[in-house]
CSV table of C-alpha atoms and ligand atoms in Angstrom, one decimal:
chain,number,residue,atom,x,y,z
G,29,UNK,CA,23.7,-151.3,102.0
G,30,UNK,CA,21.2,-149.1,100.2
G,31,UNK,CA,19.8,-145.9,101.6
G,32,UNK,CA,15.8,-146.6,101.5
G,33,UNK,CA,17.5,-149.4,104.1
G,34,UNK,CA,19.2,-146.1,106.1
G,35,UNK,CA,16.3,-144.0,105.6
G,36,UNK,CA,13.8,-146.5,106.5
G,37,UNK,CA,15.5,-147.3,110.0
G,38,UNK,CA,15.0,-143.2,110.8
G,39,UNK,CA,11.4,-143.0,109.5
G,40,UNK,CA,10.5,-146.3,111.7
G,41,UNK,CA,12.4,-144.6,114.7
G,42,UNK,CA,10.7,-141.3,114.3
G,43,UNK,CA,7.2,-142.7,113.9
G,44,UNK,CA,8.0,-144.4,117.2
G,45,UNK,CA,9.7,-141.4,118.9
G,46,UNK,CA,8.4,-138.4,118.0
G,47,UNK,CA,4.4,-139.4,118.5
G,48,UNK,CA,4.5,-138.2,122.0
G,49,UNK,CA,7.2,-135.0,121.3
G,50,UNK,CA,7.2,-132.2,119.2
G,51,UNK,CA,10.7,-130.6,120.7
G,52,UNK,CA,13.9,-131.8,118.4
G,53,UNK,CA,15.2,-134.4,120.6
G,54,UNK,CA,18.8,-136.4,120.3
G,55,UNK,CA,19.3,-139.7,118.9
G,56,UNK,CA,23.2,-140.1,120.2
G,57,UNK,CA,24.7,-141.1,123.6
G,58,UNK,CA,24.0,-139.3,126.6
G,59,UNK,CA,27.1,-138.7,128.4
G,60,UNK,CA,28.2,-138.5,131.7
G,61,UNK,CA,28.4,-134.6,131.5
G,62,UNK,CA,27.3,-131.8,133.9
G,63,UNK,CA,24.0,-131.6,133.7
G,64,UNK,CA,22.3,-130.1,130.5
G,65,UNK,CA,25.9,-130.8,129.0
G,66,UNK,CA,25.8,-132.6,125.4
G,67,UNK,CA,27.8,-134.0,123.2
G,68,UNK,CA,27.1,-131.1,120.5
G,69,UNK,CA,28.2,-128.3,123.2
G,70,UNK,CA,31.6,-130.4,123.5
G,71,UNK,CA,32.0,-129.5,119.4
G,72,UNK,CA,31.1,-126.0,120.0
G,73,UNK,CA,33.6,-125.3,122.5
G,74,UNK,CA,36.4,-127.3,120.8
G,75,UNK,CA,35.7,-125.7,117.3
G,76,UNK,CA,37.1,-122.1,116.6
G,77,UNK,CA,34.1,-121.7,114.4
G,78,UNK,CA,33.9,-117.7,113.5
G,79,UNK,CA,30.9,-116.2,114.8
G,80,UNK,CA,28.2,-115.7,111.6
G,81,UNK,CA,30.2,-118.7,109.5
G,82,UNK,CA,28.3,-121.5,108.5
G,83,UNK,CA,28.2,-125.3,110.0
G,84,UNK,CA,26.7,-128.7,108.3
G,85,UNK,CA,25.7,-130.9,110.3
G,86,UNK,CA,25.8,-134.1,108.4
G,87,UNK,CA,23.2,-136.7,109.5
G,88,UNK,CA,21.3,-134.2,111.6
G,89,UNK,CA,18.2,-136.6,112.9
G,90,UNK,CA,15.7,-134.5,114.7
G,91,UNK,CA,17.6,-131.2,114.1
G,92,UNK,CA,18.2,-130.8,118.0
G,93,UNK,CA,21.9,-130.4,118.0
G,94,UNK,CA,21.7,-128.6,114.5
G,95,UNK,CA,20.0,-125.7,117.0
G,96,UNK,CA,22.2,-126.3,119.8
G,97,UNK,CA,25.4,-125.8,118.0
G,98,UNK,CA,24.3,-122.6,115.8
G,99,UNK,CA,22.6,-121.1,119.1
G,100,UNK,CA,26.2,-121.8,120.8
G,101,UNK,CA,28.5,-120.3,118.1
G,102,UNK,CA,26.0,-117.8,116.5
G,103,UNK,CA,26.4,-119.2,113.0
G,104,UNK,CA,24.1,-120.2,110.7
G,105,UNK,CA,23.6,-124.1,111.1
G,106,UNK,CA,22.3,-126.2,107.8
G,107,UNK,CA,21.2,-129.8,108.7
G,108,UNK,CA,21.2,-133.2,106.2
G,109,UNK,CA,19.5,-136.3,106.9
G,110,UNK,CA,18.4,-139.2,104.7
G,111,UNK,CA,15.1,-139.2,106.2
G,112,UNK,CA,12.6,-137.1,105.4
G,113,UNK,CA,10.5,-137.8,108.3
G,114,UNK,CA,13.5,-135.8,110.6
G,115,UNK,CA,13.8,-133.0,108.1
G,116,UNK,CA,10.2,-132.4,108.4
G,117,UNK,CA,9.9,-132.7,112.1
G,118,UNK,CA,13.7,-130.6,112.2
G,119,UNK,CA,12.1,-128.0,109.8
G,120,UNK,CA,8.4,-127.6,112.1
G,121,UNK,CA,10.4,-127.4,115.2
G,122,UNK,CA,12.7,-124.6,113.8
G,123,UNK,CA,9.9,-122.7,113.0
G,124,UNK,CA,7.9,-123.4,116.1
G,125,UNK,CA,11.2,-122.1,118.0
G,126,UNK,CA,11.8,-119.0,115.7
G,127,UNK,CA,15.5,-120.2,114.2
G,128,UNK,CA,14.1,-120.4,110.9
G,129,UNK,CA,16.7,-117.7,110.2
G,130,UNK,CA,19.7,-119.4,112.1
G,131,UNK,CA,19.0,-123.0,110.9
G,132,UNK,CA,18.0,-125.0,107.7
G,133,UNK,CA,17.6,-128.8,106.8
G,134,UNK,CA,17.6,-131.1,103.6
G,135,UNK,CA,17.0,-134.5,102.4
G,136,UNK,CA,20.5,-135.4,101.0
G,137,UNK,CA,23.4,-137.6,101.5
G,138,UNK,CA,26.8,-137.5,102.4
G,139,UNK,CA,27.7,-140.1,100.4
G,140,UNK,CA,26.8,-137.9,97.0
G,141,UNK,CA,28.5,-134.5,96.5
G,142,UNK,CA,27.5,-131.5,98.8
G,143,UNK,CA,26.5,-128.0,97.8
G,144,UNK,CA,28.1,-125.3,99.3
G,145,UNK,CA,30.8,-125.0,101.6
G,146,UNK,CA,31.2,-124.6,105.4
G,147,UNK,CA,33.7,-123.3,108.4
G,148,UNK,CA,32.7,-126.2,110.1
G,149,UNK,CA,31.4,-129.6,109.3
G,150,UNK,CA,30.4,-131.8,112.1
G,151,UNK,CA,28.9,-135.5,111.8
G,152,UNK,CA,27.7,-136.9,115.4
G,153,UNK,CA,27.0,-140.8,115.4
G,154,UNK,CA,25.9,-140.1,111.5
G,155,UNK,CA,29.0,-141.6,109.5
G,156,UNK,CA,28.8,-144.8,110.7
G,157,UNK,CA,26.4,-145.2,107.8
G,158,UNK,CA,28.3,-144.2,105.1
G,159,UNK,CA,29.2,-146.8,102.4
G,160,UNK,CA,32.2,-145.5,101.8
G,161,UNK,CA,34.2,-143.7,104.5
G,162,UNK,CA,37.3,-142.6,103.0
G,163,UNK,CA,35.2,-140.7,100.4
G,164,UNK,CA,32.9,-139.7,102.6
G,165,UNK,CA,35.5,-138.3,105.2
G,166,UNK,CA,36.9,-136.9,101.8
G,167,UNK,CA,33.7,-135.0,100.8
G,168,UNK,CA,33.0,-133.7,103.9
G,169,UNK,CA,36.7,-131.8,103.7
G,170,UNK,CA,36.8,-130.9,100.8
G,171,UNK,CA,33.2,-128.6,101.8
G,172,UNK,CA,35.3,-127.0,104.1
G,173,UNK,CA,36.3,-123.0,103.7
G,174,UNK,CA,40.6,-123.2,103.8
G,175,UNK,CA,41.4,-123.2,107.7
G,176,UNK,CA,37.8,-125.1,108.1
G,177,UNK,CA,37.2,-128.4,110.6
G,178,UNK,CA,35.5,-131.7,110.1
G,179,UNK,CA,34.7,-133.1,113.8
G,180,UNK,CA,33.3,-136.2,113.6
G,181,UNK,CA,32.0,-138.0,116.8
G,182,UNK,CA,31.2,-141.6,116.6
G,183,UNK,CA,31.5,-145.1,118.1
G,184,UNK,CA,34.9,-146.7,116.8
G,185,UNK,CA,35.7,-150.8,116.8
G,186,UNK,CA,38.7,-151.4,118.6
G,187,UNK,CA,40.0,-155.2,119.4
G,188,UNK,CA,37.9,-158.4,118.3
G,189,UNK,CA,34.5,-158.6,119.0
G,190,UNK,CA,31.8,-160.8,119.4
G,191,UNK,CA,31.0,-161.5,115.8
G,192,UNK,CA,27.3,-162.2,116.5
G,193,UNK,CA,26.5,-158.8,118.2
G,194,UNK,CA,28.2,-156.9,115.3
G,195,UNK,CA,26.2,-158.8,112.8
G,196,UNK,CA,23.0,-157.5,114.7
G,197,UNK,CA,24.0,-153.9,115.2
G,198,UNK,CA,24.9,-153.6,111.5
G,199,UNK,CA,21.6,-155.5,110.3
G,200,UNK,CA,19.3,-153.5,112.8
G,201,UNK,CA,21.2,-150.2,111.9
G,202,UNK,CA,21.4,-151.2,108.0
G,203,UNK,CA,25.2,-150.3,108.4
G,204,UNK,CA,27.5,-151.1,105.7
G,205,UNK,CA,30.0,-152.5,108.3
G,206,UNK,CA,30.8,-151.5,111.4
G,207,UNK,CA,34.2,-149.2,111.5
G,208,UNK,CA,37.3,-149.8,113.0
G,209,UNK,CA,39.5,-146.6,114.4
G,210,UNK,CA,42.3,-147.7,111.4
G,211,UNK,CA,39.5,-147.4,109.0
G,212,UNK,CA,39.3,-143.7,110.4
G,213,UNK,CA,42.8,-143.0,111.1
G,214,UNK,CA,43.6,-144.5,107.8
G,215,UNK,CA,40.7,-142.6,105.8
G,216,UNK,CA,42.5,-139.8,104.0
G,217,UNK,CA,46.3,-140.7,103.0
G,218,UNK,CA,48.7,-138.7,105.2
G,219,UNK,CA,46.1,-136.8,107.2
G,220,UNK,CA,44.9,-139.2,110.7
G,221,UNK,CA,42.6,-137.2,112.8
G,222,UNK,CA,43.6,-135.4,115.8
G,223,UNK,CA,41.6,-137.7,117.9
G,224,UNK,CA,40.0,-137.4,122.0
G,225,UNK,CA,38.6,-140.2,123.5
G,226,UNK,CA,35.5,-139.8,125.4
G,227,UNK,CA,34.6,-143.3,126.2
G,228,UNK,CA,35.2,-142.4,130.3
G,229,UNK,CA,32.3,-140.4,129.3
G,230,UNK,CA,30.3,-142.9,127.9
G,231,UNK,CA,27.2,-144.3,130.3
G,232,UNK,CA,27.5,-147.9,131.7
G,233,UNK,CA,24.8,-150.3,132.7
G,234,UNK,CA,25.4,-153.4,135.0
G,235,UNK,CA,25.9,-156.9,132.9
G,236,UNK,CA,21.9,-157.7,134.3
G,237,UNK,CA,20.7,-154.3,133.4
G,238,UNK,CA,21.5,-155.3,129.7
G,239,UNK,CA,20.5,-158.9,130.1
G,240,UNK,CA,17.4,-157.5,131.3
G,241,UNK,CA,16.4,-155.4,129.1
G,242,UNK,CA,17.3,-157.1,125.9
G,243,UNK,CA,15.0,-159.9,127.1
G,244,UNK,CA,12.1,-157.4,127.7
G,245,UNK,CA,12.6,-156.1,124.0
G,246,UNK,CA,12.8,-160.1,122.9
G,247,UNK,CA,9.7,-160.5,124.8
G,248,UNK,CA,8.0,-157.0,123.4
G,249,UNK,CA,8.8,-157.8,119.6
G,250,UNK,CA,6.8,-161.3,120.2
G,251,UNK,CA,4.0,-159.4,121.5
G,252,UNK,CA,3.9,-156.3,119.3
G,253,UNK,CA,5.5,-157.7,116.4
G,254,UNK,CA,4.7,-154.5,114.4
G,255,UNK,CA,7.1,-152.7,116.2
G,256,UNK,CA,9.5,-155.3,115.9
G,257,UNK,CA,12.1,-153.5,113.3
G,258,UNK,CA,11.9,-150.9,115.8
G,259,UNK,CA,13.1,-152.7,119.0
G,260,UNK,CA,15.6,-154.3,116.9
G,261,UNK,CA,17.0,-151.3,116.4
G,262,UNK,CA,16.8,-150.7,120.4
G,263,UNK,CA,18.6,-154.1,120.9
G,264,UNK,CA,21.1,-153.0,118.9
G,265,UNK,CA,22.0,-149.9,121.2
G,266,UNK,CA,21.8,-152.6,124.0
G,267,UNK,CA,24.9,-155.0,121.9
G,268,UNK,CA,26.4,-151.6,121.2
G,269,UNK,CA,26.7,-151.0,125.4
G,270,UNK,CA,27.5,-154.6,125.6
G,271,UNK,CA,30.5,-153.9,122.9
G,272,UNK,CA,31.4,-151.2,125.5
G,273,UNK,CA,31.4,-153.0,128.7
G,274,UNK,CA,33.8,-155.6,127.1
G,275,UNK,CA,36.5,-152.7,125.6
G,276,UNK,CA,35.8,-153.4,122.2
G,277,UNK,CA,34.0,-150.3,121.5
G,278,UNK,CA,35.1,-146.9,122.2
G,279,UNK,CA,33.6,-142.8,121.8
G,280,UNK,CA,36.0,-141.1,119.7
G,281,UNK,CA,36.1,-137.2,118.6
G,282,UNK,CA,37.8,-136.8,115.6
G,283,UNK,CA,39.0,-134.0,113.6
G,284,UNK,CA,40.8,-133.1,110.0
G,285,UNK,CA,41.3,-129.3,109.0
G,286,UNK,CA,41.5,-128.1,105.4
F,307,LIG,C1,22.5,-141.9,115.4
F,307,LIG,S1,21.7,-140.7,114.3
F,307,LIG,C2,22.1,-139.1,114.7
F,307,LIG,C3,21.5,-137.7,114.9
F,307,LIG,C4,22.3,-136.8,115.4
F,307,LIG,N1,23.3,-136.7,114.8
F,307,LIG,C5,22.3,-136.1,116.6
F,307,LIG,O1,22.8,-136.7,117.3
F,307,LIG,O2,21.0,-136.1,117.2
F,307,LIG,C6,22.2,-141.0,112.6
F,307,LIG,C7,21.9,-140.0,111.6
F,307,LIG,O3,22.3,-139.6,110.1
F,307,LIG,C8,21.5,-139.8,109.2
F,307,LIG,N2,21.9,-140.1,107.9
F,307,LIG,C9,22.1,-141.5,108.0
F,307,LIG,N3,23.3,-141.8,106.5
F,307,LIG,C10,23.4,-140.7,106.2
F,307,LIG,C11,23.7,-140.1,105.2
F,307,LIG,N4,24.2,-141.1,103.7
F,307,LIG,N5,23.6,-138.8,104.4
F,307,LIG,C12,23.2,-138.0,105.5
F,307,LIG,N6,22.4,-138.5,106.4
F,307,LIG,C13,22.4,-139.7,106.8
F,307,LIG,C14,20.5,-140.8,110.2
F,307,LIG,O4,19.1,-139.9,108.8
F,307,LIG,C15,20.2,-140.1,111.1
F,307,LIG,O5,19.5,-139.0,111.0
């Protein structure tokens, strides 16, 4: 899957979502956590990153989590994304919030050689876009200072899932493929990740609610053809939820140390 397709997905999503917001906003699941808590807070809590250290947010979206983890840890955080629109949004928001000294952003890919070395590298719902998972994970761990940690949070496929749903997710989100748990466990030879299963924290909708939302999106994309690619992105999110419902998807926080 080419990177221009991935950046097109996020540029389109940004055009649609950011029209009404100036703030940075999360592009990941809302978890069943105490109010105001987010998956980036879980990462900040479980990573022993030294104050004043350097963090890389690989696949940073609009910088929501980059700013959050920088604030929580007192570190400098750099976010990379394939989407120029997201990076411009993140930079503008950081400037408005007076955080431009603590965070920075650039258009770059974790499928390419990376600049710099870090105490902590995080990837929240982004590494699923890698065209070569083992190489990307290796590259991200190679970018760590000795003793540093790579923490990845993502959806992982387990068991035999409905291929129609898998194909729709893959196409709408421009994924090279939908990675399985075993892909992550074996990506770095002799170094399986320490894995925490966060699946119980994922919000669940009823089957009827998923059906209704899917039907409404299908109707909306017939009426507003212009927005169809964005509706397809949302519909793939509902497909993913269906896979969670039948136990074929799990939400894992995985960490590797250097
Ligand atoms: C689902 S969003 C998650 C954004 C952010 N981590 C969050 O949780 O709000 C996925 C992000 O990964 C980025 N991305 C996808 N492939 C990438 C790549 N090869 N290199 C860098 N970023 C990438 C996208 O541009 C997007 O910002």
